[in-house]
XYZ file of N, CA, C and O in Angstrom:
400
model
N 149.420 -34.016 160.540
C 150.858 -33.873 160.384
C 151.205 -33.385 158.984
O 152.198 -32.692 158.764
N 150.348 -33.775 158.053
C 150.305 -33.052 156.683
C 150.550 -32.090 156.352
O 151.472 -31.820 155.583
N 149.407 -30.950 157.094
C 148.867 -30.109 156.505
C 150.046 -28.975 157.321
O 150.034 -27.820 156.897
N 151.072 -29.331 158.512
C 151.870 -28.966 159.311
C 153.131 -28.822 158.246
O 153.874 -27.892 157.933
N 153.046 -29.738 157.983
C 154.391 -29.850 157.023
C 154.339 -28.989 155.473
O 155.334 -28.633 154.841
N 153.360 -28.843 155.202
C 152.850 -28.503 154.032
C 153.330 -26.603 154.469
O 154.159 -25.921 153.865
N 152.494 -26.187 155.657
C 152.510 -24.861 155.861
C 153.975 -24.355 156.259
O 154.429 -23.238 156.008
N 154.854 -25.771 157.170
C 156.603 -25.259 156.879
C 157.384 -24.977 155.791
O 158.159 -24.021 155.837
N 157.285 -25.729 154.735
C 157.433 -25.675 153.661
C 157.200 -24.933 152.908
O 158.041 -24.576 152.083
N 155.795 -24.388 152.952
C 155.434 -22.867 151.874
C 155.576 -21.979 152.540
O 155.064 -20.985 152.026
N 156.278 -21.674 153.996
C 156.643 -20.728 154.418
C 158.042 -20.290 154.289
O 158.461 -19.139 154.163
N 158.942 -21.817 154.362
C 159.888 -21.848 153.411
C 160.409 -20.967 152.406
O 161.365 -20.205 152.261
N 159.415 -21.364 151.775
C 159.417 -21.166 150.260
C 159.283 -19.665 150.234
O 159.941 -18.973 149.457
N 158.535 -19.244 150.979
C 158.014 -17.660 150.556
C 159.248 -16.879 151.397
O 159.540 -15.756 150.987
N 159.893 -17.348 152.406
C 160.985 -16.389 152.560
C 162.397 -16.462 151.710
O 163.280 -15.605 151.674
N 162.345 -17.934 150.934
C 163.234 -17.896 149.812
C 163.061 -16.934 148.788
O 164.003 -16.225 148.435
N 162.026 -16.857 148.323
C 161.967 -16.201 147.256
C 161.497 -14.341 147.989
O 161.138 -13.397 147.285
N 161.624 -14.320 149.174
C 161.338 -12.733 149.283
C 162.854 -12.457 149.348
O 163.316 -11.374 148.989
N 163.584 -13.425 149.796
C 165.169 -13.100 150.108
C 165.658 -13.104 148.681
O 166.754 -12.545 148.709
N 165.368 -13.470 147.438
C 165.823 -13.659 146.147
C 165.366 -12.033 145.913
O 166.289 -11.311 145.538
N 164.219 -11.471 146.071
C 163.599 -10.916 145.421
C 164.267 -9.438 145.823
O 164.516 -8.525 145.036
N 164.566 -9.462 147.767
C 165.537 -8.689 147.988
C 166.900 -8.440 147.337
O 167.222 -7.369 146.821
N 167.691 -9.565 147.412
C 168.993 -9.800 146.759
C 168.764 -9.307 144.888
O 169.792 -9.089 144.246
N 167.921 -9.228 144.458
C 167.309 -8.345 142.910
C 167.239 -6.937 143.046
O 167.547 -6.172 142.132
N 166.710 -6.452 144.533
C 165.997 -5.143 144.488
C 167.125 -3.982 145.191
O 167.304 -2.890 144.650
N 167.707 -4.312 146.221
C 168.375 -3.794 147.308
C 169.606 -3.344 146.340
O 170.332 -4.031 145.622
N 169.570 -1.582 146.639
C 170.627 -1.463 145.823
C 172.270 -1.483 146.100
O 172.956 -1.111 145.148
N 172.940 -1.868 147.271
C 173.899 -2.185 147.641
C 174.265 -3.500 147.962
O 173.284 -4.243 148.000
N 175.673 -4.221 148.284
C 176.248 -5.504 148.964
C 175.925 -5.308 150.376
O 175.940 -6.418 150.906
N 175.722 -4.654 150.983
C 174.949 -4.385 152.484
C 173.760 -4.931 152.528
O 173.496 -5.967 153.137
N 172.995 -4.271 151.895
C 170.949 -4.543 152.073
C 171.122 -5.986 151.372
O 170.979 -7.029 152.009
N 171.323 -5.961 150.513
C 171.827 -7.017 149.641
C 171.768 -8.576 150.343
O 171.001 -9.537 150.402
N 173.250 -8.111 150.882
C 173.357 -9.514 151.905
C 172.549 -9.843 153.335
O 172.294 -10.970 153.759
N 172.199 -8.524 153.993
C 171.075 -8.594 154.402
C 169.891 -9.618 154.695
O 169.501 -10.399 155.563
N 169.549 -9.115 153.393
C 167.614 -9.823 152.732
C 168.313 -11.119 152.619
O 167.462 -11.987 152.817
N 169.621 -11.729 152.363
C 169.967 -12.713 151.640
C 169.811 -14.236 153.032
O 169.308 -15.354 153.140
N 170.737 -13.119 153.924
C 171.447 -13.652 155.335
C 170.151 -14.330 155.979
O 170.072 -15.531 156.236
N 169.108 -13.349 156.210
C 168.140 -13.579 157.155
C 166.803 -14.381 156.183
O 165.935 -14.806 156.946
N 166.661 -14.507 155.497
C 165.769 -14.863 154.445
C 166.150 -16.316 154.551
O 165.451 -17.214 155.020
N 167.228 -16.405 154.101
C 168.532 -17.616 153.610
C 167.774 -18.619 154.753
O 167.007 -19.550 154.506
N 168.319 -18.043 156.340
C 168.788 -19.090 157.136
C 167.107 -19.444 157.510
O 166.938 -20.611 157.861
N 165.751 -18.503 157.473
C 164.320 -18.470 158.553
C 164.172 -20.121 157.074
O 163.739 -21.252 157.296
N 164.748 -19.522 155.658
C 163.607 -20.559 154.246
C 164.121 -21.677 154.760
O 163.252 -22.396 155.254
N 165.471 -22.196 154.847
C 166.222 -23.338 154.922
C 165.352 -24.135 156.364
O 164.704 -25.182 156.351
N 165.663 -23.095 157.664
C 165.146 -23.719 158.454
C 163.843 -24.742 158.625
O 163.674 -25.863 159.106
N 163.024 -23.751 157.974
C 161.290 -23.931 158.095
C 161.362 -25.373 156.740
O 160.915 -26.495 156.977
N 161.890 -25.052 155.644
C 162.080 -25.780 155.213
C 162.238 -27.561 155.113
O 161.463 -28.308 154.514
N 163.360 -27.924 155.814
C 163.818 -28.489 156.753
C 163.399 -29.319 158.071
O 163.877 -30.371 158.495
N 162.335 -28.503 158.599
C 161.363 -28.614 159.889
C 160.715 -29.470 159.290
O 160.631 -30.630 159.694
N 160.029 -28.940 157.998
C 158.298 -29.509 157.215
C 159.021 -30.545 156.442
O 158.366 -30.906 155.465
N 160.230 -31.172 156.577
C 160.551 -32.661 155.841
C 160.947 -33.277 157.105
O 161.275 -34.461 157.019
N 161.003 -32.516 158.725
C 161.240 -33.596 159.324
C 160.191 -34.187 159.944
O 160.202 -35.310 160.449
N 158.708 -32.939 159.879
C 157.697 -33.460 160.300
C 157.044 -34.373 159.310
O 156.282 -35.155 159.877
N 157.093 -34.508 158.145
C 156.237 -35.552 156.972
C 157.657 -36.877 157.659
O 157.492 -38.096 157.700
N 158.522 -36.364 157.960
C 159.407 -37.514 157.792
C 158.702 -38.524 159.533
O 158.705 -39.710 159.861
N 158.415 -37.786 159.916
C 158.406 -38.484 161.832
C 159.306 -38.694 162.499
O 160.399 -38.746 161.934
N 159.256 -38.867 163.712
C 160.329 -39.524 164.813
C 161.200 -40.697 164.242
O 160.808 -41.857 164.119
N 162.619 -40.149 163.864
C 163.361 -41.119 163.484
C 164.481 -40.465 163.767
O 164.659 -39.421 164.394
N 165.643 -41.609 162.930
C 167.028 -40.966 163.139
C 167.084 -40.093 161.766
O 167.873 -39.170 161.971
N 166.486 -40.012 160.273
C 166.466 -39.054 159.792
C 166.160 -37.748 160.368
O 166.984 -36.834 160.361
N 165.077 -37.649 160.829
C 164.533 -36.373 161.176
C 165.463 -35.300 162.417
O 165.444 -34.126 162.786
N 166.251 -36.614 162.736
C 167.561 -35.769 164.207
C 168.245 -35.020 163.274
O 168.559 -33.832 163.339
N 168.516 -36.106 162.091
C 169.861 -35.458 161.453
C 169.517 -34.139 160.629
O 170.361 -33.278 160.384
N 167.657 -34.051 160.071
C 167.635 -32.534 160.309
C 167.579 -31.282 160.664
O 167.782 -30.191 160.131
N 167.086 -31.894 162.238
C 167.135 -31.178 162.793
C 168.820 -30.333 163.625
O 169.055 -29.216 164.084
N 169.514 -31.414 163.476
C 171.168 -30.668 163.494
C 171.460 -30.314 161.944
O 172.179 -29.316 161.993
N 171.308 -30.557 160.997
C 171.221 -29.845 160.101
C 171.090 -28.399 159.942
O 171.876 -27.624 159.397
N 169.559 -28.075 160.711
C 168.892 -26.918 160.822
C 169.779 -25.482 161.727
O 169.924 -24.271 161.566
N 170.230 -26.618 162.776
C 171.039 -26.203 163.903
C 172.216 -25.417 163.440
O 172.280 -24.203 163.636
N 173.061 -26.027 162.885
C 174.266 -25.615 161.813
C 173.634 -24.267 161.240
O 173.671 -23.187 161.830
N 173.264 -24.415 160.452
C 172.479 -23.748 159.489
C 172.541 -22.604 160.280
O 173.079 -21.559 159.915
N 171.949 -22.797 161.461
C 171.186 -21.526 162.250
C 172.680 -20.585 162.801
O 172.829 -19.380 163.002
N 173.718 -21.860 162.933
C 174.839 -20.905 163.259
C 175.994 -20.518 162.502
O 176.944 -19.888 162.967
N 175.829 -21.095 160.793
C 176.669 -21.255 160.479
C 176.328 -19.687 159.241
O 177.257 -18.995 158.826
N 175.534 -19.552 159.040
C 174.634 -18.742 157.898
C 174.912 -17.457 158.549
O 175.680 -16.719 157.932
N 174.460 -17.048 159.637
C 174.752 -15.795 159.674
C 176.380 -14.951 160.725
O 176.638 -13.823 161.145
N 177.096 -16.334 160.739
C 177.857 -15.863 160.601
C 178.825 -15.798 159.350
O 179.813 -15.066 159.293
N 178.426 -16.625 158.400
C 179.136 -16.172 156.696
C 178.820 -15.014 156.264
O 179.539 -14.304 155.561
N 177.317 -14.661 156.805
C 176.835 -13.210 156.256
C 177.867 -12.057 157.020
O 178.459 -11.200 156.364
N 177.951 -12.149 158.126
C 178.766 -11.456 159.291
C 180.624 -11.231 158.244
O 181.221 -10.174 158.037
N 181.004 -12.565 157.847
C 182.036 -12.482 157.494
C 181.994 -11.822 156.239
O 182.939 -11.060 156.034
N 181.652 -11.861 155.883
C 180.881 -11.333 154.443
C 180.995 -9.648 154.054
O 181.670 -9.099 153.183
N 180.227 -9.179 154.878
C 179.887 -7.792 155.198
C 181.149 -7.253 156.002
O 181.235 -6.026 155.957
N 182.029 -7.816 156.642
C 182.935 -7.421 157.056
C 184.186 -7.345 155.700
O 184.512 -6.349 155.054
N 184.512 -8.241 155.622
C 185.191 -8.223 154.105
C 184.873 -7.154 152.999
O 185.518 -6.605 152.105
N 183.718 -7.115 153.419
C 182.989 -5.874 151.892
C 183.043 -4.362 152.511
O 182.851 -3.402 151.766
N 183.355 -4.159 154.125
C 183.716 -3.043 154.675
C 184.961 -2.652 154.106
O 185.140 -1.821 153.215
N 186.141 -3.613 154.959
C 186.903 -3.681 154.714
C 187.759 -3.485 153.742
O 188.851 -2.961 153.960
N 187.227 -4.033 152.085
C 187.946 -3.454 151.232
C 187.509 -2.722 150.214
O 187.789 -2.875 149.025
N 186.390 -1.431 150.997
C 186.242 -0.369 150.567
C 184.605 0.006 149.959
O 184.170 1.078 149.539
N 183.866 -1.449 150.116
C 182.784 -0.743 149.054
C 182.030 -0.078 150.197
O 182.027 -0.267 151.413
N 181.296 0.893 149.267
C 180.839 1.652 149.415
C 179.247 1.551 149.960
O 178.481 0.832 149.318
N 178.856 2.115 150.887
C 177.157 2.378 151.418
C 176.384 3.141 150.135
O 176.802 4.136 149.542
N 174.850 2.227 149.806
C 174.244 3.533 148.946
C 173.896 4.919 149.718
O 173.492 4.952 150.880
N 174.079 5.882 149.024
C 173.829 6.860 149.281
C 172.016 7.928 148.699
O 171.895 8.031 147.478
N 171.333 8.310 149.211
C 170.026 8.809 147.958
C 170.915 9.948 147.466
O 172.036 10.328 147.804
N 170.204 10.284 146.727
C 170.857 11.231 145.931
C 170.389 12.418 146.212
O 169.812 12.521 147.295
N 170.483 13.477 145.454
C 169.025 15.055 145.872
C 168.038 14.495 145.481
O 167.972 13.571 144.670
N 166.939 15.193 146.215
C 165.660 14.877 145.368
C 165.130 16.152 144.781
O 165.255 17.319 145.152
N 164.608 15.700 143.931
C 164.352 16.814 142.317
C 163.145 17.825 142.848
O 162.695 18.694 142.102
């Protein structure tokens, strides 16, 4: 059950920080929120999972798992609202430029 929890957790972890690393790299509020949206909700989840499995069958572990639940519906639709708002008042798509 350890070594289960251990591998939710650093999987976690590694889509947190690829979603950080996106949200650094991506040159628009589009790609941007993106990497952020989907990154955001897979780290939290997995996250989450690997403290309810170290945690075991209890009433903690329900409450993360509706935790997770939320999460799962609540995240990408902020991203949704998000990106709509940023349509909406005007910004702009990157564009490439010529190439040389």
């Amino acid at each position: 059950m350890g070594l289960v929890a251990i591998i939710l957790i650093v999987a976690g972890l590694f889509f947190f920080f690829t979603g950080t690393a996106g949200l650094l790299r991506f040159p628009d509020v589009y790609t941007r929120l993106h990497a952020a949206g989907k990154c955001d909700t897979l780290g939290a989840q997995l996250i989450l999972l690997g403290i309810a499995v170290t945690n075991g069958v209890n009433l903690v572990s329900l409450k993360l798992l509706l935790i997770t639940v939320f999460i799962m519906l609540a995240n990408p639709t902020a991203t949704h609202a998000m990106l709509r708002a940023a349509l909406y008042s005007g910004e702009l798509l990157w564009k490439v430029g010529p190439k040389k």
